[in-house]
Structure formats: C-alpha cells, structure tokens
Amino acid sequence: MKKHNYSAGPCILPQEVFEKGAQAVLDFNNSGLSILEISHRSKDFVAVMDEARALVLELLGLEGKGYQALFLQGGASLEFLMVPSNLMKVNGKAAYLDTGTWANNAIKEAKLFGHTDVVASSKEQNYNHIPTNYVIPADADYFHCTSNNTIFGTQMKSFPITNIPVVCDMSSDIFSRALDFSKFDLIYAGAQKNMGAAGATLVVVKEEILGKSGRIIPSILDYEKHIKAESMYNTPSVFAVYTCLLTLQWLKNHGGIAGIEKINEAKANLLYSEIDRNPLFKGTAAIEDRSTMNATFLLNDESHAPIFDAMWKEAGISGLPGHRSVGGYRASMYNALPLESVQVLVDVMKQLEKVVCE
C-alpha cells in the first residue's frame, strides 16, 4: 500500500531523489565506488558541493548579491550557538522573537554570549500565534526570528523592517514559498525538514555582516573560516549534501520556489478547509498565522480518537500524531508531499464524520 508520509522530520522526499540516491550508494557517477565511501576531496564530490551551494543562491534569488551558501553540520541547534558567536559583539546585545520551542532554545543559547532581548513572545498562549506590534531595539547587533514553527503550526507571514541584520531560522519552510530573501542577512535551516536527508545544515549568509563581533570565535564555529574553506573546513556530510543537491535539482525542474508555492498553498487550503468545515475537528493555531507546512488540529471529542486513528492508519497515512506540547494531530505538508496525500487525509476526516454523525 502507498504510504502518505506526514512526518515532521526527517521528512518525505521526492521519489526520484530516493532512486538517484540509492543508485549513488551502489555506484556514484559510474566510478565503481559508493557515495558513502568516496573522498570528500575527490573531484566528483567537490563538484556536488559546488553545484549545491550555487543552486541554493540561484533558487533564493541571491546570486551576485554578496551571499555565501554553506553546508555545515550540527543541525539548527548548533546554529543557535554559531549565530551569536559570529554576530553578537562583545558587550553587545541581540533581539529575539519567541514563537515556539526552537526559538526559545535559540534564546537560551544566545544568553550565554550576552544580553538577549526577547522583544515579544506567545509562550503564555502555548505559542498559538505570532506576536505583532513589537519593537526591535535599534542598537541590537541583530534580530533573530523563526519563520515556521513545526510543533505549534504557526508561520510568519511577514517580517519586520529594521536597519539591523535580520537572522531567520527557516528549518521547516525553506524553499517552500517566495520571499525577498535579500531582506535577510543570515538564513539557516536543518536539511531534514524540507530539503534533504538529516545530517546537513544550510547556512546562507551575507558576508559583509561577518568579522565585526570583536570576539575570539572557535574555528569550527567561525562562518568566515567555513566560507574560506568552501564548506570543507572539516569533513562534510557527503551523502546528506548529495541528497540536498538532488532535492534542489528536483525543485528547480518543477518550477522552483514559485512553482512549489502554488502546490503548497493548494495542499494547505484543502486541509484547512476541511478542518474548518468538519464539526469533529478544530485547528489549534490562529487562523491568520496558520502554517502551510504544518497543520495542527484536534478532535473536539477525544472519544473519537480510536476510530479516527484506525481509519487513517488503514488508509496508509503515517506520521500524523501531534507533538506532545499540543496533542491531537499534525499534518506536515512539505514540498514533496503530493496533493493526492492530502486528499486521502481529507477523505478519512469526511469518512469519520459520516460514521459518527449518521
């Protein structure tokens, strides 16, 4: 039976990425060697890294605008450290928007480096919305936000205008929607939620903001050193980077970000329309802040859960239970999830209504 993968991460990937990746595990570029065993310094893999980094900038519309793309390791969690290491000045401060668990974790790490001003938070409402009408201190070294919150199903639909560098954790919605990415000075994202296999972390940084902190930065945390080494300062996650390249190629061949955005909107509209229509369900996030990537919803009557759970499992749906912080259900609709899979879930929700209400 076909599986419909709603996992929040590691996530669904395009079938052709699985097929090409599987072939590379057996024999990469007809070399007689597996992608898992080739040297990261080999000509074949250097070409992979170069193409992946260039394709990132092309898809984001940042070519020739002073940005560098890096494939690093440690996930977004290491970036919580690397950002203040590189951008927070000695005796300086940073401004953070608290919109969820990962934003909160980033704040905790930043506080190790200096004064960290939380300009707004939705924590008291269990992160069910994106705060508005906050003020960003003009003397902060940078402003940090999280564009999409996988656990709570919220997404920033607009971003503040400020004269200080803007840093954004886009781990769960990178490459999913068209934005003016030049408005951001640093973007980071774990690959495993929308871009590739777990093990690689994408960083896109405007070079002119670096080298101004006045602090000594450990080499492995220094963006400038990684840029100079062309993402080869230490041994990269070879297979994870290759999977990212395959996924980026797939995205480009399917209309790029603008093309996938239309599909993502169609998927989100289909599911949210059913959540709002069906008397058995309710969404958990503020309507204006609903994520196109992660739809979170509850049953109005939990006694229906055993029936619903059996139905969606029977339909081949996987990864639907919500995070313990919210409960209920979470449908992660990343780029590679087809509209067909969303229709299957919607049909099951309608089927439950028929069983319960008739």
GROMACS .gro file of N, CA and C in nm, residues 103-166:
model
  192
  103ALA      N    1   1.265   2.855   1.881
  103ALA     CA    2   1.302   2.995   1.905
  103ALA      C    3   1.347   3.012   2.050
  104ASN      N    4   1.276   2.947   2.141
  104ASN     CA    5   1.311   2.955   2.282
  104ASN      C    6   1.447   2.893   2.309
  105ASN      N    7   1.477   2.782   2.241
  105ASN     CA    8   1.609   2.720   2.256
  105ASN      C    9   1.719   2.810   2.203
  106ALA      N   10   1.692   2.880   2.093
  106ALA     CA   11   1.790   2.973   2.038
  106ALA      C   12   1.817   3.087   2.136
  107ILE      N   13   1.713   3.132   2.203
  107ILE     CA   14   1.727   3.239   2.302
  107ILE      C   15   1.816   3.195   2.418
  108LYS      N   16   1.795   3.072   2.465
  108LYS     CA   17   1.875   3.020   2.576
  108LYS      C   18   2.024   3.019   2.541
  109GLU      N   19   2.056   2.980   2.419
  109GLU     CA   20   2.197   2.977   2.378
  109GLU      C   21   2.254   3.117   2.364
  110ALA      N   22   2.175   3.208   2.308
  110ALA     CA   23   2.224   3.346   2.289
  110ALA      C   24   2.257   3.412   2.422
  111LYS      N   25   2.183   3.378   2.524
  111LYS     CA   26   2.207   3.438   2.656
  111LYS      C   27   2.344   3.401   2.713
  112LEU      N   28   2.405   3.296   2.661
  112LEU     CA   29   2.539   3.259   2.704
  112LEU      C   30   2.644   3.359   2.655
  113PHE      N   31   2.608   3.436   2.551
  113PHE     CA   32   2.704   3.526   2.487
  113PHE      C   33   2.686   3.672   2.526
  114GLY      N   34   2.571   3.707   2.577
  114GLY     CA   35   2.547   3.847   2.613
  114GLY      C   36   2.401   3.876   2.632
  115HIS      N   37   2.370   4.004   2.645
  115HIS     CA   38   2.232   4.046   2.671
  115HIS      C   39   2.142   4.007   2.553
  116THR      N   40   2.035   3.938   2.584
  116THR     CA   41   1.942   3.891   2.482
  116THR      C   42   1.803   3.944   2.514
  117ASP      N   43   1.755   4.033   2.430
  117ASP     CA   44   1.627   4.100   2.450
  117ASP      C   45   1.518   4.024   2.376
  118VAL      N   46   1.425   3.964   2.450
  118VAL     CA   47   1.310   3.897   2.389
  118VAL      C   48   1.204   4.005   2.362
  119VAL      N   49   1.189   4.042   2.236
  119VAL     CA   50   1.104   4.157   2.202
  119VAL      C   51   0.956   4.124   2.213
  120ALA      N   52   0.920   3.997   2.199
  120ALA     CA   53   0.782   3.954   2.214
  120ALA      C   54   0.779   3.802   2.222
  121SER      N   55   0.673   3.749   2.284
  121SER     CA   56   0.660   3.604   2.298
  121SER      C   57   0.513   3.565   2.300
  122SER      N   58   0.484   3.449   2.244
  122SER     CA   59   0.349   3.393   2.251
  122SER      C   60   0.347   3.270   2.342
  123LYS      N   61   0.447   3.257   2.427
  123LYS     CA   62   0.460   3.138   2.512
  123LYS      C   63   0.342   3.121   2.606
  124GLU      N   64   0.289   3.231   2.660
  124GLU     CA   65   0.180   3.222   2.756
  124GLU      C   66   0.053   3.165   2.693
  125GLN      N   67   0.040   3.174   2.562
  125GLN     CA   68  -0.075   3.118   2.489
  125GLN      C   69  -0.038   2.987   2.420
  126ASN      N   70   0.065   2.920   2.473
  126ASN     CA   71   0.116   2.795   2.416
  126ASN      C   72   0.152   2.811   2.269
  127TYR      N   73   0.208   2.926   2.238
  127TYR     CA   74   0.261   2.956   2.105
  127TYR      C   75   0.157   2.934   1.993
  128ASN      N   76   0.034   2.974   2.018
  128ASN     CA   77  -0.069   2.950   1.917
  128ASN      C   78  -0.083   3.063   1.815
  129HIS      N   79   0.007   3.164   1.823
  129HIS     CA   80   0.002   3.274   1.727
  129HIS      C   81   0.141   3.338   1.717
  130ILE      N   82   0.157   3.424   1.618
  130ILE     CA   83   0.280   3.501   1.600
  130ILE      C   84   0.258   3.641   1.659
  131PRO      N   85   0.339   3.684   1.754
  131PRO     CA   86   0.321   3.817   1.813
  131PRO      C   87   0.335   3.929   1.709
  132THR      N   88   0.268   4.039   1.734
  132THR     CA   89   0.275   4.157   1.646
  132THR      C   90   0.301   4.281   1.730
  133ASN      N   91   0.325   4.391   1.663
  133ASN     CA   92   0.341   4.522   1.727
  133ASN      C   93   0.453   4.526   1.831
  134TYR      N   94   0.559   4.454   1.804
  134TYR     CA   95   0.674   4.460   1.893
  134TYR      C   96   0.777   4.559   1.838
  135VAL      N   97   0.866   4.601   1.923
  135VAL     CA   98   0.969   4.700   1.885
  135VAL      C   99   1.106   4.633   1.891
  136ILE      N  100   1.181   4.648   1.783
  136ILE     CA  101   1.316   4.593   1.777
  136ILE      C  102   1.415   4.703   1.814
  137PRO      N  103   1.497   4.682   1.915
  137PRO     CA  104   1.593   4.786   1.955
  137PRO      C  105   1.689   4.821   1.841
  138ALA      N  106   1.703   4.947   1.814
  138ALA     CA  107   1.788   4.991   1.704
  138ALA      C  108   1.935   4.965   1.730
  139ASP      N  109   1.971   4.947   1.858
  139ASP     CA  110   2.112   4.925   1.891
  139ASP      C  111   2.147   4.778   1.909
  140ALA      N  112   2.054   4.689   1.875
  140ALA     CA  113   2.084   4.546   1.883
  140ALA      C  114   2.179   4.508   1.770
  141ASP      N  115   2.261   4.407   1.792
  141ASP     CA  116   2.356   4.363   1.691
  141ASP      C  117   2.287   4.286   1.579
  142TYR      N  118   2.173   4.223   1.611
  142TYR     CA  119   2.094   4.154   1.509
  142TYR      C  120   1.958   4.120   1.567
  143PHE      N  121   1.863   4.089   1.479
  143PHE     CA  122   1.730   4.043   1.517
  143PHE      C  123   1.713   3.901   1.467
  144HIS      N  124   1.666   3.811   1.554
  144HIS     CA  125   1.650   3.669   1.520
  144HIS      C  126   1.503   3.629   1.527
  145CYS      N  127   1.457   3.557   1.426
  145CYS     CA  128   1.321   3.504   1.428
  145CYS      C  129   1.320   3.364   1.369
  146THR      N  130   1.211   3.292   1.390
  146THR     CA  131   1.190   3.158   1.337
  146THR      C  132   1.069   3.165   1.245
  147SER      N  133   1.088   3.137   1.118
  147SER     CA  134   0.982   3.163   1.020
  147SER      C  135   0.864   3.069   1.032
  148ASN      N  136   0.888   2.945   1.075
  148ASN     CA  137   0.782   2.845   1.082
  148ASN      C  138   0.804   2.758   1.205
  149ASN      N  139   0.696   2.729   1.275
  149ASN     CA  140   0.706   2.655   1.400
  149ASN      C  141   0.636   2.520   1.386
  150THR      N  142   0.716   2.416   1.368
  150THR     CA  143   0.663   2.283   1.336
  150THR      C  144   0.571   2.229   1.444
  151ILE      N  145   0.607   2.250   1.569
  151ILE     CA  146   0.531   2.191   1.679
  151ILE      C  147   0.393   2.255   1.691
  152PHE      N  148   0.387   2.386   1.677
  152PHE     CA  149   0.265   2.460   1.706
  152PHE      C  150   0.187   2.501   1.581
  153GLY      N  151   0.243   2.477   1.463
  153GLY     CA  152   0.170   2.501   1.340
  153GLY      C  153   0.149   2.647   1.306
  154THR      N  154   0.243   2.733   1.344
  154THR     CA  155   0.233   2.876   1.309
  154THR      C  156   0.346   2.914   1.215
  155GLN      N  157   0.323   3.020   1.139
  155GLN     CA  158   0.420   3.064   1.039
  155GLN      C  159   0.415   3.216   1.025
  156MET      N  160   0.531   3.278   1.019
  156MET     CA  161   0.536   3.422   0.997
  156MET      C  162   0.497   3.451   0.853
  157LYS      N  163   0.397   3.535   0.834
  157LYS     CA  164   0.351   3.572   0.700
  157LYS      C  165   0.418   3.700   0.651
  158SER      N  166   0.475   3.775   0.743
  158SER     CA  167   0.551   3.895   0.708
  158SER      C  168   0.664   3.909   0.807
  159PHE      N  169   0.762   3.991   0.771
  159PHE     CA  170   0.881   4.007   0.855
  159PHE      C  171   0.906   4.156   0.880
  160PRO      N  172   0.957   4.189   0.997
  160PRO     CA  173   0.975   4.330   1.031
  160PRO      C  174   1.083   4.397   0.947
  161ILE      N  175   1.066   4.525   0.928
  161ILE     CA  176   1.167   4.606   0.860
  161ILE      C  177   1.253   4.673   0.965
  162THR      N  178   1.381   4.653   0.957
  162THR     CA  179   1.474   4.708   1.055
  162THR      C  180   1.608   4.735   0.988
  163ASN      N  181   1.686   4.822   1.049
  163ASN     CA  182   1.817   4.856   0.992
  163ASN      C  183   1.929   4.768   1.046
  164ILE      N  184   1.896   4.678   1.138
  164ILE     CA  185   1.998   4.587   1.190
  164ILE      C  186   1.989   4.454   1.115
  165PRO      N  187   2.094   4.373   1.116
  165PRO     CA  188   2.090   4.244   1.046
  165PRO      C  189   1.975   4.156   1.093
  166VAL      N  190   1.909   4.091   0.998
  166VAL     CA  191   1.798   4.001   1.028
  166VAL      C  192   1.842   3.858   1.006
   0.00000   0.00000   0.00000
